[in-house]
PDB file of C-alpha atoms in Angstrom:
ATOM      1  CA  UNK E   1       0.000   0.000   0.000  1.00 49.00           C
ATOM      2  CA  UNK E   2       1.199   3.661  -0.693  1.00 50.00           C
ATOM      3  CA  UNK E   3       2.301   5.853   2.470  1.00 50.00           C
ATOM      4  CA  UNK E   4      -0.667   8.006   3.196  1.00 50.00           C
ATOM      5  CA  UNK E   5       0.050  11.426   5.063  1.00 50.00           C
ATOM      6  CA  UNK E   6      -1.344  12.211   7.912  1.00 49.00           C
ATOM      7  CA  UNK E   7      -1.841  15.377  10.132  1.00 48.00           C
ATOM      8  CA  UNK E   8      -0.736  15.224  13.709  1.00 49.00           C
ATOM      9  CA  UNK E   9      -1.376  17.887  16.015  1.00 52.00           C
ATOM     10  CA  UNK E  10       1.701  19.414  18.250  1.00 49.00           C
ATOM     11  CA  UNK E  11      -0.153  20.608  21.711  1.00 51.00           C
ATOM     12  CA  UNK E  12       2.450  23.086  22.373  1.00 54.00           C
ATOM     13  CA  UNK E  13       2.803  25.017  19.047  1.00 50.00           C
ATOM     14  CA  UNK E  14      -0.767  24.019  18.135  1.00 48.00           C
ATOM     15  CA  UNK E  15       0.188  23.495  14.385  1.00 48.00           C
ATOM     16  CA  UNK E  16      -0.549  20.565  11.691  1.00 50.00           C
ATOM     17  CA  UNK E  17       2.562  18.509  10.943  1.00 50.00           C
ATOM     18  CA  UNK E  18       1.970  16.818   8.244  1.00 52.00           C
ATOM     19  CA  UNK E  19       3.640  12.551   8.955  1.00 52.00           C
ATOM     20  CA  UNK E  20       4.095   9.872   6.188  1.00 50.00           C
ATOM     21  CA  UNK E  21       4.145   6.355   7.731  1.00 49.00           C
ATOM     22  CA  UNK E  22       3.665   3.008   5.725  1.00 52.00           C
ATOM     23  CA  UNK E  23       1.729   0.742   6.980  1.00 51.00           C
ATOM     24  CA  UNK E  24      -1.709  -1.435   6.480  1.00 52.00           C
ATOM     25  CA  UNK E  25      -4.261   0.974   7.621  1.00 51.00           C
ATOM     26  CA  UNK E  26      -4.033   4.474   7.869  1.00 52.00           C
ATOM     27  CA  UNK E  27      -2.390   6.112  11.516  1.00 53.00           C
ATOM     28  CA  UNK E  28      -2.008   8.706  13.136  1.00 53.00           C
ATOM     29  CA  UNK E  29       1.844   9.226  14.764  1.00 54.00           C
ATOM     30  CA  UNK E  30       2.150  10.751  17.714  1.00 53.00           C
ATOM     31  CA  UNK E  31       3.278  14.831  17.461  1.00 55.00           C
ATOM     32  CA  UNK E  32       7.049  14.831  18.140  1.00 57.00           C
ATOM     33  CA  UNK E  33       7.170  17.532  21.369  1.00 54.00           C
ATOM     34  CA  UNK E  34       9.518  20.663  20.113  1.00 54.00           C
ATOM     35  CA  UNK E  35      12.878  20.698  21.688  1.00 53.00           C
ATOM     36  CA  UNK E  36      12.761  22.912  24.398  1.00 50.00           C
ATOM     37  CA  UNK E  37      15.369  26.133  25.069  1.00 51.00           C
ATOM     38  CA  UNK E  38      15.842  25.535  28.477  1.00 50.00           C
ATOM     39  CA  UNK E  39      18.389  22.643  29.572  1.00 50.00           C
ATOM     40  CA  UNK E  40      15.537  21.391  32.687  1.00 51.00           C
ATOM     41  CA  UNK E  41      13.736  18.110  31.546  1.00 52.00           C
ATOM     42  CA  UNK E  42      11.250  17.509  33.914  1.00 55.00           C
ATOM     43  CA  UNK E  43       9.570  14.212  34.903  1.00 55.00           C
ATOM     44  CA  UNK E  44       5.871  15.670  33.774  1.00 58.00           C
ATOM     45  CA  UNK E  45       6.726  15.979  30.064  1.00 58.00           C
ATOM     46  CA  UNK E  46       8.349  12.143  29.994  1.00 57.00           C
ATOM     47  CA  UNK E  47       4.806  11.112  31.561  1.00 58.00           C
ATOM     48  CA  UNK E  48       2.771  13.113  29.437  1.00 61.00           C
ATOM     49  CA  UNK E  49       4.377  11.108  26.212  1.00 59.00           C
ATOM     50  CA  UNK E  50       4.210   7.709  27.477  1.00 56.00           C
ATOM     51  CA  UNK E  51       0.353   8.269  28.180  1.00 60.00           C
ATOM     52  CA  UNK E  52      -0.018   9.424  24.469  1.00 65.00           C
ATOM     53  CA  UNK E  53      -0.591   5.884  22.284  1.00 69.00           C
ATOM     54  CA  UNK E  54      -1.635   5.742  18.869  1.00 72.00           C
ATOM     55  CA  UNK E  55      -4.347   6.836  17.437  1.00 74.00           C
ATOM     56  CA  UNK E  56      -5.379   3.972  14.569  1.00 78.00           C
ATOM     57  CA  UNK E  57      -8.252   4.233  12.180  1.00 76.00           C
ATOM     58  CA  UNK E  58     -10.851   1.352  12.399  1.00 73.00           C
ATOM     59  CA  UNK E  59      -9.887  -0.639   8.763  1.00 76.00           C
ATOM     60  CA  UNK E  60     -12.488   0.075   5.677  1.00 72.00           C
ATOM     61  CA  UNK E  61     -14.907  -3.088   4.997  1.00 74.00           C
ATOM     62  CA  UNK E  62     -13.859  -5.355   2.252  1.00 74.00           C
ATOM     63  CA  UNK E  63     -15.209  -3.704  -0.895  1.00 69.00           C
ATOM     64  CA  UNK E  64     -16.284  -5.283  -4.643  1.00 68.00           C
ATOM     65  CA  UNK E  65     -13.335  -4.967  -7.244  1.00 70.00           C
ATOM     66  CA  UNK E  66     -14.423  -1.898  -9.557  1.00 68.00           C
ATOM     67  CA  UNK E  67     -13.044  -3.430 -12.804  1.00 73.00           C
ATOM     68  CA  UNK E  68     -14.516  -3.719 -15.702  1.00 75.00           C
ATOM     69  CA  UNK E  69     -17.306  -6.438 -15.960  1.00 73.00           C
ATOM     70  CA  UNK E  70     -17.035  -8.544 -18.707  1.00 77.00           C
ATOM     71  CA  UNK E  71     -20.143  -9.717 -20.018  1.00 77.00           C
ATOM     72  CA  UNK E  72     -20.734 -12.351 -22.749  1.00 79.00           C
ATOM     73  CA  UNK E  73     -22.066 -11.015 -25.872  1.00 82.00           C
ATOM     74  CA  UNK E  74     -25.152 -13.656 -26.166  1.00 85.00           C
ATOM     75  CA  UNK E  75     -25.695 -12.593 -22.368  1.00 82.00           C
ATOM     76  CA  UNK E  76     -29.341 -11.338 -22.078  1.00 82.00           C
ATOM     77  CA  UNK E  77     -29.688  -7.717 -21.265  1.00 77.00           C
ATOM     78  CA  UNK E  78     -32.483  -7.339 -18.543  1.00 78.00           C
ATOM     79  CA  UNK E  79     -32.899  -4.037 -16.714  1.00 76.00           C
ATOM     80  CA  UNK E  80     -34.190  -3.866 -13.157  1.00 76.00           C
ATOM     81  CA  UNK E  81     -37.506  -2.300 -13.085  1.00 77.00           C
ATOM     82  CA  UNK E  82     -37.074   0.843 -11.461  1.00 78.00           C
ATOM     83  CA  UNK E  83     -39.421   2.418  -8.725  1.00 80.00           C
ATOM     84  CA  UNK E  84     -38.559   5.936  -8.008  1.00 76.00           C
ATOM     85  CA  UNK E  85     -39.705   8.349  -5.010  1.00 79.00           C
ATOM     86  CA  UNK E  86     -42.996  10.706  -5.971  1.00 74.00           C
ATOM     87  CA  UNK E  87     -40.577  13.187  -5.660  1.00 78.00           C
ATOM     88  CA  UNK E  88     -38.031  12.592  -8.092  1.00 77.00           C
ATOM     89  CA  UNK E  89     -38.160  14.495 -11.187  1.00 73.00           C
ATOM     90  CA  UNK E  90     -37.901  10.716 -12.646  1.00 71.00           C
ATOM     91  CA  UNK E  91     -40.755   9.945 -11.428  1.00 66.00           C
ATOM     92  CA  UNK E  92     -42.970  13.239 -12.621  1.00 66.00           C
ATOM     93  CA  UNK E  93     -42.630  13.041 -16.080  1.00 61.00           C
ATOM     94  CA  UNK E  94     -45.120  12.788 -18.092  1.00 69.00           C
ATOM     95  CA  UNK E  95     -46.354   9.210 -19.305  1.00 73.00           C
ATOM     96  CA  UNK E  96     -48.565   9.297 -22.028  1.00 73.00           C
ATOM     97  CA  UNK E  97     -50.751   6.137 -23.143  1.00 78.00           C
ATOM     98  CA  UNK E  98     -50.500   5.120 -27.034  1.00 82.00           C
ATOM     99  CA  UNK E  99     -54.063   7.026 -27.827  1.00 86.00           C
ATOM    100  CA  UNK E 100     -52.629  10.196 -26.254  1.00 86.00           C
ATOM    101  CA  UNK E 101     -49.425   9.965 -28.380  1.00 87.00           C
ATOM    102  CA  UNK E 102     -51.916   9.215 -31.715  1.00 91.00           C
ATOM    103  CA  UNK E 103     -54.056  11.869 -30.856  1.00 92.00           C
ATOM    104  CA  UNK E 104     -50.521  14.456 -30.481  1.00 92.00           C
ATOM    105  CA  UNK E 105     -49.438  12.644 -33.490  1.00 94.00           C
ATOM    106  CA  UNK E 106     -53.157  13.312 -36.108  1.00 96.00           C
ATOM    107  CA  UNK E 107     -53.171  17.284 -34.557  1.00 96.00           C
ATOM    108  CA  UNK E 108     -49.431  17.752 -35.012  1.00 96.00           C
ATOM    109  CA  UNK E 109     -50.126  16.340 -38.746  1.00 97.00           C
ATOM    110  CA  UNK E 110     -52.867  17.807 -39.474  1.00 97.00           C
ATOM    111  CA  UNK E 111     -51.247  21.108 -38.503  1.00 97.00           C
ATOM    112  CA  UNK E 112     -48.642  20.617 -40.502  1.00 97.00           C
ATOM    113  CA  UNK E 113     -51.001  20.081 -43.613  1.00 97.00           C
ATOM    114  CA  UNK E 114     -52.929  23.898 -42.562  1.00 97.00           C
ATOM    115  CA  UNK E 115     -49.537  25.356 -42.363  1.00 97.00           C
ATOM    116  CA  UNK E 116     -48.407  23.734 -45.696  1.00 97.00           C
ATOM    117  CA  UNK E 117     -51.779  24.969 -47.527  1.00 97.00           C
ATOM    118  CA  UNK E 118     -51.171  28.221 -46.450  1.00 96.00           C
ATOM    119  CA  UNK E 119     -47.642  28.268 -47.536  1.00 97.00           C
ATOM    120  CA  UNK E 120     -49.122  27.116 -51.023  1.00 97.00           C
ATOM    121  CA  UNK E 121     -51.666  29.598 -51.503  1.00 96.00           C
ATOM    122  CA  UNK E 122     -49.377  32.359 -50.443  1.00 96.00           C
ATOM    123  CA  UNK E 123     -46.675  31.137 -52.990  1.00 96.00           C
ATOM    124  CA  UNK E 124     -49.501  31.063 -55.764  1.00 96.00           C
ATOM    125  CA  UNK E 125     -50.475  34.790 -54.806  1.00 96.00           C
ATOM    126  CA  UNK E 126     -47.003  35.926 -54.961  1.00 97.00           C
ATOM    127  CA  UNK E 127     -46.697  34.016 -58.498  1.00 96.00           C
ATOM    128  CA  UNK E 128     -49.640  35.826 -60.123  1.00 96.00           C
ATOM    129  CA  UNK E 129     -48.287  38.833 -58.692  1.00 97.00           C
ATOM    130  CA  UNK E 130     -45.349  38.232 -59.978  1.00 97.00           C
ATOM    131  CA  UNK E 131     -46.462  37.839 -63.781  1.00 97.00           C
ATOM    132  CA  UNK E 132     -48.893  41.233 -62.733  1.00 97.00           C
ATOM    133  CA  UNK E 133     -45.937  43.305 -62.058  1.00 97.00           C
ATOM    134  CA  UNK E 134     -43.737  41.438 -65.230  1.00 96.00           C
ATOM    135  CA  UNK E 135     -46.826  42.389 -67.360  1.00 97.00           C
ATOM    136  CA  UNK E 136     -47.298  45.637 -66.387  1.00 97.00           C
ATOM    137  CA  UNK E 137     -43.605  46.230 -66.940  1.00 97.00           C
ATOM    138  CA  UNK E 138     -43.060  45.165 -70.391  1.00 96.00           C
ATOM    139  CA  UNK E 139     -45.997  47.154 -70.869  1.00 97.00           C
ATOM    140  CA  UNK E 140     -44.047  50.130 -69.464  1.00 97.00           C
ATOM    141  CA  UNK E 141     -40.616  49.180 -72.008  1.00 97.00           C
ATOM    142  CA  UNK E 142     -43.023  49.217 -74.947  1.00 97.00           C
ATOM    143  CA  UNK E 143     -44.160  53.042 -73.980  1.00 97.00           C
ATOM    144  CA  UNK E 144     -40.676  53.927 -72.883  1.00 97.00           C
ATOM    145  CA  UNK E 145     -39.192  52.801 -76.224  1.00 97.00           C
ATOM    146  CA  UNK E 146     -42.018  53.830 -78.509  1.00 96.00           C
ATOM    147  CA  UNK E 147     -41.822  58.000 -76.486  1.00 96.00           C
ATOM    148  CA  UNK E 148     -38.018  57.707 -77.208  1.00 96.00           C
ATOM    149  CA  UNK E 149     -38.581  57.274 -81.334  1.00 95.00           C
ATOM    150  CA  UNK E 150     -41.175  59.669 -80.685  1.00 96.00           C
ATOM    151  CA  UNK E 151     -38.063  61.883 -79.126  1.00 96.00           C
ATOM    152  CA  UNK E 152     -35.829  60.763 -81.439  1.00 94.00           C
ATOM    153  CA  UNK E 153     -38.104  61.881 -84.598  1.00 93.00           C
ATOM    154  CA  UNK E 154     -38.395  65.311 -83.066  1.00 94.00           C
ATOM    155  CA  UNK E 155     -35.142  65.911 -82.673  1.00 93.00           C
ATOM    156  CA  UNK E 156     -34.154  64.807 -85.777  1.00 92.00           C
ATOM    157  CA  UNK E 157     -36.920  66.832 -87.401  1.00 91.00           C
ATOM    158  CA  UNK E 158     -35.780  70.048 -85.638  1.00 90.00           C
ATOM    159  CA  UNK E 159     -32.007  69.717 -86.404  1.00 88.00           C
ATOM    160  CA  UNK E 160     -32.930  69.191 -90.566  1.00 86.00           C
ATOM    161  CA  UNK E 161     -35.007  72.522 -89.623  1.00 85.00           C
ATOM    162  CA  UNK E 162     -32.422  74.824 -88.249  1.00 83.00           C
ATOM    163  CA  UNK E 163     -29.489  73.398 -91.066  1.00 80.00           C
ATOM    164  CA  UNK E 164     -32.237  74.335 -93.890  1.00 81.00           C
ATOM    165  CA  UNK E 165     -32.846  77.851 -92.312  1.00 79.00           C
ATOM    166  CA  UNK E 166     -29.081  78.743 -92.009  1.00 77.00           C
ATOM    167  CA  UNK E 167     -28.564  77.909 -95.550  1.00 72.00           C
ATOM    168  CA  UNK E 168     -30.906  80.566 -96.615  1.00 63.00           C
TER     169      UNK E 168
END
């Protein structure tokens, strides 16, 4: 097993130190006192260190290998039913019978169809608009081009005019 720190607690600087010991189970080593200025070792502090034992951990339960589970391909997959409190969200969704989903299913179709007519018709308005507005406009290039020979003639007309006067 890896060496697992642990944090003792020194009484007289009240400060983590942080110990790495190797064993089975996780301990806890007893703080290491700090060593003291003055040369005068008295009985007390010997006693006070002999009462401290160590501290162990009580040792984890044996637990199930979390490796991966190899299951044979022809292996049957069954699911547990679940049963889940009223209130998980789980639990509160909604659960619709097959009649509700057929009924969702005809009004979201037929829906779809109104929308889809409307779509059609609207495209068929804009077409005959369409040809309205290309009619109306080829109308309007026959007009423009037949007032600009109309323009054309005049001016012509006018500039034979003022040569034949400025001859005379």
């Amino acid at each position: 097993m890896a060496p697992t720190p642990d944090a003792s607690i020194d009484p007289f600087t009240s400060s983590s130190v942080p110990t790495v010991t190797k064993t089975d189970h996780p301990t806890v080593s007893p703080p290491t006192p700090p060593v003291s200025q003055s040369t005068s070792n008295t009985s007390t502090d010997t006693d006070e260190d002999s009462k401290r034992t160590r501290l162990t951990r009580p040792r984890l339960t044996q637990r199930k290998s979390s490796g991966t589970m190899i299951i044979p391909r022809d292996a049957p997959v069954e699911a547990p039913p679940q049963e889940f409190p009223p209130d998980d969200a789980r639990a509160m969704s909604p659960r619709r019978s097959s009649e509700e989903t057929e009924k969702m299913l005809v009004s979201a179709r037929l829906s779809i169809e109104k929308r889809a007519q409307d779509m059609q018709s609207g495209l068929a308005a804009i077409a005959t608009q369409i040809e309205t507005v290309s009619k109306n406009c080829e109308s309007l290039d026959r007009q423009n081009q037949a007032l600009q020979d109309a323009i054309g003639d005049m001016t012509r007309s006018l500039s034979r005019e003022s040569l034949s006067s400025k001859k005379k």
